[in-house]
Amino acid sequence: MPELPEVETVRSGLALLLADRPILCRVQLMRADLRAPIPASLARRLRGQPIIAVRRRAKYLLFETPAATLLCHLGMTGTWRLAPSGDERIHDHCYLHFFDGRRLAYRDPRRFGLLDLIEPGRAEEHPALAGLGPEPLDARAFTGAVLAERCAGRKVAIKPLIMDQRVVVGVGNIYAAEALFRAGIRPSCFSGRVSRPRLDALVAAIRAVLLEAIAAGGSTISDFRQAGGDSGYFQTRFQVYDRAGQPCVRCGAKLRGAVLGGRSTVWCSRCQR
DNA sequence: CGGGTTACCTGACGGC
DNA sequence: TGCCGTCAGGTAACCC
């Protein structure tokens, strides 16, 4: 489900819900592992702690408490929701119970997500966060020059390259396709052969599409929901994603579809070179 | 090392 | 109705 706009939408929703810094009275794990084992000490370490902030790095959520930070990746199907008493669902893997009586539920049918603990001040050392590329919305960190350096001499196609979280974070299959369409770049283009002006355009397109999607509350495909339960609506603005065989919004040509780097890819062979 | 494929897991959907 | 194949927003372990 979640690329940067969806994770940011969840983050801002949770930050609003938790703005009064509620104190955890119980962390209830319903299973011992997701994609990776959940530390056995997680519940004990977080008990009695206030949530002082909810941050985002790449596609990760960080629930900060004085004693430790709860790290969460939503994988493909992870969701957080306010779960009143009686609202228990299949694939709920973790409940955060607060002293004020509220409860947050983490639900993740495919279990590609991650829950882990980070020691205070050690976020950059965590294996999942170390080595991540720049935030695409940070205009100083993610520039055409930075992307050009990562592309130089590379034969990997540009679409899988911009989905590589070591190059730039937060871009997944949907927004990679949308950004490449906006920039007029064919997804299968060798990274090392995309000109510098076109890489500048791609950086701008990535930033623009992510910002527009955040403003729209993310894209709701299947069961993505904001933390408040609302749907995002950016999916109504897809120009290429999931539109193979349909007409290009710009020129009317039939959009092409293929598998690239193991992921479904859609593009306009007339508008994208 | 770079580049490509596969596995992880469940659910939804289309075809028969 | 139900069975089966295919596909899904991500990541990482493999292979050559």
Short mmCIF file of C-alpha atoms (C1' of nucleotides) in Angstrom, two decimals:
data_model
loop_
_atom_site.label_atom_id
_atom_site.label_comp_id
_atom_site.label_asym_id
_atom_site.label_seq_id
_atom_site.Cartn_x
_atom_site.Cartn_y
_atom_site.Cartn_z
CA MET A 1 0.00 0.00 0.00
CA PRO A 2 2.17 2.70 1.21
CA GLU A 3 4.65 4.89 -0.52
CA LEU A 4 5.84 8.18 0.94
CA PRO A 5 2.52 10.07 0.55
CA GLU A 6 0.53 7.31 2.21
CA VAL A 7 3.03 6.95 5.07
CA GLU A 8 3.13 10.72 5.54
CA THR A 9 -0.68 10.79 5.59
CA VAL A 10 -0.71 8.09 8.27
CA ARG A 11 1.99 9.95 10.20
CA SER A 12 0.16 13.25 10.24
CA GLY A 13 -3.07 11.53 11.23
CA LEU A 14 -1.39 9.72 14.10
CA ALA A 15 0.44 12.87 15.18
CA LEU A 16 -2.90 14.66 15.43
CA LEU A 17 -4.48 11.79 17.36
CA LEU A 18 -1.53 11.60 19.73
CA ALA A 19 -0.88 15.34 20.05
CA ASP A 20 -1.83 15.23 23.74
CA ARG A 21 1.06 12.83 24.38
CA PRO A 22 -0.98 9.94 25.79
CA ILE A 23 0.78 7.37 27.97
CA LEU A 24 1.00 3.74 26.95
CA CYS A 25 -0.44 1.46 29.60
CA ARG A 26 -0.01 -1.77 27.64
CA VAL A 27 1.54 -2.92 24.37
CA GLN A 28 -0.13 -6.12 23.29
CA LEU A 29 1.62 -8.26 20.66
CA MET A 30 -0.61 -10.82 18.97
CA ARG A 31 2.28 -12.62 17.29
CA ALA A 32 6.06 -12.78 17.57
CA ASP A 33 7.01 -11.85 14.01
CA LEU A 34 6.07 -10.00 10.86
CA ARG A 35 8.67 -9.78 8.08
CA ALA A 36 11.21 -10.03 10.90
CA PRO A 37 10.89 -11.05 14.54
CA ILE A 38 9.35 -8.45 16.86
CA PRO A 39 11.68 -7.94 19.85
CA ALA A 40 10.34 -9.76 22.89
CA SER A 41 11.28 -6.74 25.01
CA LEU A 42 9.20 -4.30 22.97
CA ALA A 43 6.09 -4.39 25.16
CA ARG A 44 8.04 -4.05 28.40
CA ARG A 45 10.23 -1.21 27.11
CA LEU A 46 7.29 0.92 25.96
CA ARG A 47 4.96 0.35 28.89
CA GLY A 48 4.32 3.55 30.85
CA GLN A 49 5.88 5.76 28.17
CA PRO A 50 4.26 8.85 26.62
CA ILE A 51 4.27 9.21 22.83
CA ILE A 52 6.08 12.50 22.43
CA ALA A 53 6.18 12.60 18.61
CA VAL A 54 5.37 10.59 15.51
CA ARG A 55 8.02 11.09 12.86
CA ARG A 56 8.66 9.67 9.41
CA ARG A 57 11.91 8.66 7.73
CA ALA A 58 11.52 7.25 4.22
CA LYS A 59 8.55 4.85 4.42
CA TYR A 60 9.13 4.22 8.14
CA LEU A 61 7.07 5.58 11.03
CA LEU A 62 8.83 6.38 14.31
CA PHE A 63 6.78 6.62 17.50
CA GLU A 64 9.09 8.43 19.89
CA THR A 65 9.03 7.93 23.64
CA PRO A 66 11.64 8.95 26.22
CA ALA A 67 12.75 5.34 26.75
CA ALA A 68 12.80 4.09 23.16
CA THR A 69 11.39 4.63 19.67
CA LEU A 70 8.90 2.23 18.11
CA LEU A 71 9.87 1.72 14.47
CA CYS A 72 7.16 0.63 12.04
CA HIS A 73 7.16 -0.14 8.33
CA LEU A 74 3.76 -0.78 6.77
CA GLY A 75 5.01 -3.20 4.10
CA MET A 76 2.33 -3.57 1.45
CA THR A 77 -0.77 -3.86 3.62
CA GLY A 78 0.02 -2.36 7.03
CA THR A 79 -2.51 0.03 8.62
CA TRP A 80 -2.90 1.85 11.94
CA ARG A 81 -6.38 2.66 13.21
CA LEU A 82 -8.12 3.84 16.33
CA ALA A 83 -9.77 0.62 17.51
CA PRO A 84 -12.48 1.14 20.13
CA SER A 85 -13.22 -1.71 22.48
CA GLY A 86 -14.90 -4.49 20.50
CA ASP A 87 -13.17 -3.58 17.23
CA GLU A 88 -10.81 -6.52 16.92
CA ARG A 89 -10.08 -7.78 13.40
CA ILE A 90 -8.30 -10.65 11.76
CA HIS A 91 -4.64 -9.76 11.11
CA ASP A 92 -4.47 -7.28 14.00
CA HIS A 93 -0.89 -7.97 15.15
CA CYS A 94 -0.30 -5.27 17.75
CA TYR A 95 -2.45 -3.08 20.02
CA LEU A 96 -1.22 0.05 21.76
CA HIS A 97 -3.43 0.64 24.83
CA PHE A 98 -3.37 4.10 26.40
CA PHE A 99 -4.27 5.14 29.93
CA ASP A 100 -7.00 7.42 28.57
CA GLY A 101 -8.81 4.31 27.30
CA ARG A 102 -7.95 4.70 23.61
CA ARG A 103 -6.37 1.90 21.62
CA LEU A 104 -4.40 1.89 18.37
CA ALA A 105 -4.32 -1.30 16.28
CA TYR A 106 -1.68 -2.32 13.77
CA ARG A 107 -3.22 -4.59 11.12
CA ASP A 108 -1.21 -6.15 8.29
CA PRO A 109 -2.68 -9.11 6.37
CA ARG A 110 0.42 -9.93 4.33
CA ARG A 111 2.81 -9.35 7.23
CA PHE A 112 5.43 -7.65 5.04
CA GLY A 113 5.61 -4.90 7.65
CA LEU A 114 8.08 -4.39 10.46
CA LEU A 115 7.88 -3.50 14.15
CA ASP A 116 11.14 -2.89 15.99
CA LEU A 117 12.67 -0.87 18.79
CA ILE A 118 15.30 1.86 18.49
CA GLU A 119 17.38 3.10 21.40
CA PRO A 120 17.15 6.86 22.07
CA GLY A 121 19.36 8.84 19.71
CA ARG A 122 20.35 5.77 17.72
CA ALA A 123 17.90 5.98 14.81
CA GLU A 124 20.58 6.52 12.18
CA GLU A 125 22.35 3.35 13.28
CA HIS A 126 19.35 1.09 12.89
CA PRO A 127 19.97 -1.40 10.05
CA ALA A 128 16.70 -0.45 8.37
CA LEU A 129 17.53 3.26 8.38
CA ALA A 130 21.28 3.26 7.86
CA GLY A 131 22.11 3.60 4.19
CA LEU A 132 18.83 5.18 3.16
CA GLY A 133 19.05 7.84 0.49
CA PRO A 134 17.90 11.46 0.76
CA GLU A 135 14.33 12.54 1.46
CA PRO A 136 12.86 13.59 -1.89
CA LEU A 137 11.02 16.57 -0.37
CA ASP A 138 14.28 17.97 1.02
CA ALA A 139 15.29 20.23 -1.87
CA ARG A 140 18.83 20.58 -0.54
CA ALA A 141 19.43 16.85 -0.13
CA PHE A 142 17.78 15.55 -3.29
CA THR A 143 18.98 17.43 -6.36
CA GLY A 144 19.65 16.71 -10.01
CA ALA A 145 23.36 16.63 -9.19
CA VAL A 146 22.82 13.99 -6.49
CA LEU A 147 20.67 11.85 -8.78
CA ALA A 148 23.12 12.25 -11.68
CA GLU A 149 25.91 10.95 -9.49
CA ARG A 150 23.88 7.86 -8.65
CA CYS A 151 22.98 7.29 -12.30
CA ALA A 152 26.47 7.66 -13.73
CA GLY A 153 27.62 4.53 -15.51
CA ARG A 154 24.61 2.51 -14.37
CA LYS A 155 22.85 0.22 -16.79
CA VAL A 156 19.90 -0.46 -14.51
CA ALA A 157 16.68 1.03 -15.84
CA ILE A 158 15.71 4.43 -14.45
CA LYS A 159 12.45 3.21 -12.91
CA PRO A 160 13.94 0.55 -10.61
CA LEU A 161 16.75 3.01 -9.86
CA ILE A 162 14.43 5.68 -8.45
CA MET A 163 12.62 2.97 -6.48
CA ASP A 164 15.96 1.97 -4.87
CA GLN A 165 15.71 3.38 -1.34
CA ARG A 166 19.51 3.88 -1.25
CA VAL A 167 19.19 6.38 -4.13
CA VAL A 168 16.14 8.30 -2.93
CA VAL A 169 13.55 7.22 -0.39
CA GLY A 170 9.79 7.03 -0.52
CA VAL A 171 9.24 6.40 -4.23
CA GLY A 172 7.45 3.12 -4.98
CA ASN A 173 5.80 1.57 -7.99
CA ILE A 174 2.95 4.07 -8.36
CA TYR A 175 4.83 7.34 -7.96
CA ALA A 176 7.83 6.11 -9.97
CA ALA A 177 5.53 5.52 -12.94
CA GLU A 178 3.73 8.84 -12.46
CA ALA A 179 6.95 10.86 -12.07
CA LEU A 180 8.53 9.30 -15.17
CA PHE A 181 5.44 10.14 -17.20
CA ARG A 182 5.51 13.75 -16.02
CA ALA A 183 9.21 14.00 -16.83
CA GLY A 184 8.75 12.38 -20.26
CA ILE A 185 11.26 9.62 -19.55
CA ARG A 186 10.74 6.02 -20.63
CA PRO A 187 10.92 3.73 -17.55
CA SER A 188 13.28 1.27 -19.26
CA CYS A 189 15.88 3.94 -20.13
CA PHE A 190 19.37 3.03 -18.89
CA SER A 191 20.00 5.29 -15.89
CA GLY A 192 23.44 6.26 -17.13
CA ARG A 193 22.01 7.51 -20.44
CA VAL A 194 19.46 9.98 -19.10
CA SER A 195 20.72 13.51 -19.71
CA ARG A 196 21.29 15.92 -16.87
CA PRO A 197 18.42 18.28 -17.84
CA ARG A 198 16.08 15.30 -17.91
CA LEU A 199 17.29 14.18 -14.49
CA ASP A 200 16.60 17.69 -13.21
CA ALA A 201 13.09 17.37 -14.63
CA LEU A 202 12.71 13.97 -12.98
CA VAL A 203 13.72 15.33 -9.57
CA ALA A 204 11.12 18.09 -9.97
CA ALA A 205 8.48 15.59 -11.12
CA ILE A 206 9.10 13.25 -8.18
CA ARG A 207 8.81 16.14 -5.75
CA ALA A 208 5.66 17.51 -7.41
CA VAL A 209 3.79 14.21 -7.60
CA LEU A 210 4.62 13.33 -3.99
CA LEU A 211 3.48 16.74 -2.75
CA GLU A 212 0.24 16.56 -4.73
CA ALA A 213 -0.44 13.07 -3.39
CA ILE A 214 0.20 14.17 0.20
CA ALA A 215 -2.20 17.07 -0.32
CA ALA A 216 -4.79 14.53 -1.54
CA GLY A 217 -4.31 12.32 1.52
CA GLY A 218 -2.48 9.62 -0.44
CA SER A 219 -3.88 7.05 -2.84
CA THR A 220 -6.49 4.55 -1.69
CA ILE A 221 -6.12 1.23 -3.47
CA SER A 222 -7.92 -1.69 -1.90
CA ASP A 223 -7.78 -1.03 1.83
CA PHE A 224 -5.43 1.90 2.47
CA ARG A 225 -6.92 4.28 4.97
CA GLN A 226 -5.68 7.36 6.74
CA ALA A 227 -5.27 6.97 10.48
CA GLY A 228 -8.69 8.60 10.90
CA GLY A 229 -10.26 6.01 8.57
CA ASP A 230 -10.74 8.34 5.61
CA SER A 231 -9.79 7.39 2.05
CA GLY A 232 -7.12 9.25 0.16
CA TYR A 233 -8.17 10.42 -3.28
CA PHE A 234 -4.99 10.76 -5.33
CA GLN A 235 -5.86 7.48 -7.12
CA THR A 236 -8.37 9.45 -9.20
CA ARG A 237 -5.46 11.45 -10.58
CA PHE A 238 -3.25 8.62 -11.82
CA GLN A 239 -2.08 9.41 -15.34
CA VAL A 240 -0.40 6.07 -16.11
CA TYR A 241 -0.42 3.73 -13.10
CA ASP A 242 -2.95 0.91 -13.62
CA ARG A 243 -4.01 2.44 -16.95
CA ALA A 244 -2.28 0.11 -19.45
CA GLY A 245 -4.29 -0.07 -22.67
CA GLN A 246 -6.14 3.17 -21.94
CA PRO A 247 -5.45 6.43 -23.78
CA CYS A 248 -2.60 8.73 -22.74
CA VAL A 249 -4.05 11.82 -21.05
CA ARG A 250 -1.62 13.98 -23.01
CA CYS A 251 -1.59 12.57 -26.57
CA GLY A 252 -4.30 9.91 -26.67
CA ALA A 253 -1.98 7.06 -27.67
CA LYS A 254 -2.64 3.68 -26.08
CA LEU A 255 -0.56 3.32 -22.90
CA ARG A 256 1.88 0.41 -22.90
CA GLY A 257 2.28 -2.07 -20.07
CA ALA A 258 5.18 -4.40 -19.25
CA VAL A 259 7.07 -5.90 -16.35
CA LEU A 260 10.30 -4.11 -15.46
CA GLY A 261 12.52 -5.21 -12.61
CA GLY A 262 9.74 -7.53 -11.52
CA ARG A 263 7.16 -4.73 -11.20
CA SER A 264 4.28 -3.83 -13.47
CA THR A 265 5.05 -0.67 -15.40
CA VAL A 266 2.91 1.58 -17.58
CA TRP A 267 4.08 4.32 -19.93
CA CYS A 268 3.24 6.24 -23.09
CA SER A 269 5.65 5.30 -25.88
CA ARG A 270 4.92 8.58 -27.66
CA CYS A 271 5.32 10.99 -24.72
CA GLN A 272 8.12 9.15 -22.95
CA ARG A 273 11.54 8.72 -24.54
"C1'" DC B 1 30.09 -5.53 -7.71
"C1'" DG B 2 26.08 -4.86 -10.88
"C1'" DG B 3 21.93 -6.56 -12.49
"C1'" DG B 4 18.17 -9.77 -12.48
"C1'" DT B 5 14.94 -13.17 -10.24
"C1'" DT B 6 12.54 -15.14 -6.40
"C1'" DA B 7 10.57 -15.53 -1.96
"C1'" DC B 8 8.02 -13.81 1.78
"C1'" DC B 9 2.19 -13.76 2.89
"C1'" DT B 10 -2.82 -13.11 2.35
"C1'" DG B 11 -6.70 -11.59 -0.26
"C1'" DA B 12 -9.18 -10.00 -4.35
"C1'" DC B 13 -10.54 -10.83 -8.83
"C1'" DG B 14 -11.40 -13.01 -13.37
"C1'" DG B 15 -11.98 -17.16 -16.08
"C1'" DC B 16 -13.86 -21.56 -16.49
"C1'" DT C 1 -20.75 -22.12 -6.36
"C1'" DG C 2 -16.13 -23.05 -6.32
"C1'" DC C 3 -11.56 -23.89 -7.84
"C1'" DC C 4 -7.38 -22.11 -9.87
"C1'" DG C 5 -4.17 -18.88 -11.68
"C1'" DT C 6 -2.61 -14.19 -11.40
"C1'" DC C 7 -1.66 -10.03 -9.35
"C1'" DA C 8 -0.96 -6.46 -5.54
"C1'" DG C 9 1.44 -0.04 -2.89
"C1'" DG C 10 7.87 -3.46 -0.43
"C1'" DT C 11 12.11 -5.43 0.81
"C1'" DA C 12 15.84 -8.58 0.95
"C1'" DA C 13 18.06 -12.84 -0.07
"C1'" DC C 14 19.71 -15.24 -3.70
"C1'" DC C 15 21.81 -16.25 -8.28
"C1'" DC C 16 25.05 -15.52 -12.13
#
